Amino acid sequence: MVNYRTPHLDRIFSALGDPTRRAILARLEREDSLSVSALSEPFAIKLPAVMKHLDVLSEAGLIHRSKNGRTVTVEISPDPLKEAMGWLRRYDRFWSSSLDRLAKYAESKEAEARRKGR
């Protein structure tokens, strides 16, 4: 029997399902590490809500927090993202051909519109 239970991947994809958490990861991807207060600045939510998002990301292994004195610094942990991408790549064949057909369709419509616009 195939084991479809992958608790670690479930936590990763669940964490990635929230737009605020994805924005946090995107920011950490652009900047090597940030303090929690600097990380929370652009969000229209209060610090306790940001902390809850960080807890979810941490439980999924997507971030690492370290404390130096009173400052907590957050860094992205890329390995769980690589694991999720590896899982998604197994299903690439299902959507690659559809995306190729969509691109061809869009290109043909664009060419048609240019011809009509002359």
Tab-separated table of N, CA and C in Angstrom, residues 11-12 14-16 18 21 50-63 65:
chain	number	residue	atom	x	y	z
A	11	ARG	N	2.844	20.302	6.281
A	11	ARG	CA	3.123	21.549	7.015
A	11	ARG	C	3.709	22.610	6.080
A	12	ILE	N	4.585	22.198	5.174
A	12	ILE	CA	5.198	23.149	4.241
A	12	ILE	C	4.125	23.782	3.359
A	14	SER	N	0.902	23.851	3.759
A	14	SER	CA	-0.065	24.600	4.567
A	14	SER	C	0.491	25.988	4.893
A	15	ALA	N	1.764	26.039	5.260
A	15	ALA	CA	2.399	27.326	5.566
A	15	ALA	C	2.443	28.219	4.335
A	16	LEU	N	2.704	27.624	3.177
A	16	LEU	CA	2.788	28.398	1.935
A	16	LEU	C	1.417	28.833	1.426
A	18	ASP	N	-0.751	30.654	2.815
A	18	ASP	CA	-1.174	31.970	3.296
A	18	ASP	C	-0.372	33.079	2.621
A	21	ARG	N	2.355	34.807	4.818
A	21	ARG	CA	3.554	33.986	5.015
A	21	ARG	C	4.400	33.934	3.751
A	50	VAL	N	2.055	38.737	13.340
A	50	VAL	CA	3.278	38.396	12.594
A	50	VAL	C	4.003	37.257	13.303
A	51	MET	N	4.042	37.309	14.630
A	51	MET	CA	4.702	36.253	15.402
A	51	MET	C	4.025	34.901	15.174
A	52	LYS	N	2.706	34.895	15.078
A	52	LYS	CA	1.987	33.640	14.816
A	52	LYS	C	2.342	33.101	13.433
A	53	HIS	N	2.438	33.993	12.452
A	53	HIS	CA	2.852	33.566	11.105
A	53	HIS	C	4.270	32.993	11.143
A	54	LEU	N	5.144	33.636	11.912
A	54	LEU	CA	6.517	33.145	12.028
A	54	LEU	C	6.552	31.776	12.706
A	55	ASP	N	5.666	31.561	13.681
A	55	ASP	CA	5.588	30.249	14.331
A	55	ASP	C	5.232	29.162	13.320
A	56	VAL	N	4.255	29.450	12.461
A	56	VAL	CA	3.840	28.469	11.446
A	56	VAL	C	4.998	28.194	10.489
A	57	LEU	N	5.674	29.250	10.044
A	57	LEU	CA	6.810	29.081	9.135
A	57	LEU	C	7.935	28.292	9.798
A	58	SER	N	8.150	28.549	11.070
A	58	SER	CA	9.193	27.849	11.812
A	58	SER	C	8.852	26.369	11.992
A	59	GLU	N	7.604	26.072	12.329
A	59	GLU	CA	7.174	24.683	12.492
A	59	GLU	C	7.291	23.898	11.187
A	60	ALA	N	7.133	24.583	10.071
A	60	ALA	CA	7.289	23.939	8.767
A	60	ALA	C	8.757	23.852	8.354
A	61	GLY	N	9.630	24.470	9.128
A	61	GLY	CA	11.058	24.444	8.818
A	61	GLY	C	11.472	25.450	7.768
A	62	LEU	N	10.574	26.377	7.425
A	62	LEU	CA	10.843	27.331	6.344
A	62	LEU	C	11.687	28.520	6.784
A	63	ILE	N	11.748	28.760	8.082
A	63	ILE	CA	12.590	29.838	8.601
A	63	ILE	C	13.368	29.332	9.804
A	65	ARG	N	15.035	31.060	13.397
A	65	ARG	CA	15.144	32.249	14.243
A	65	ARG	C	16.330	32.089	15.180
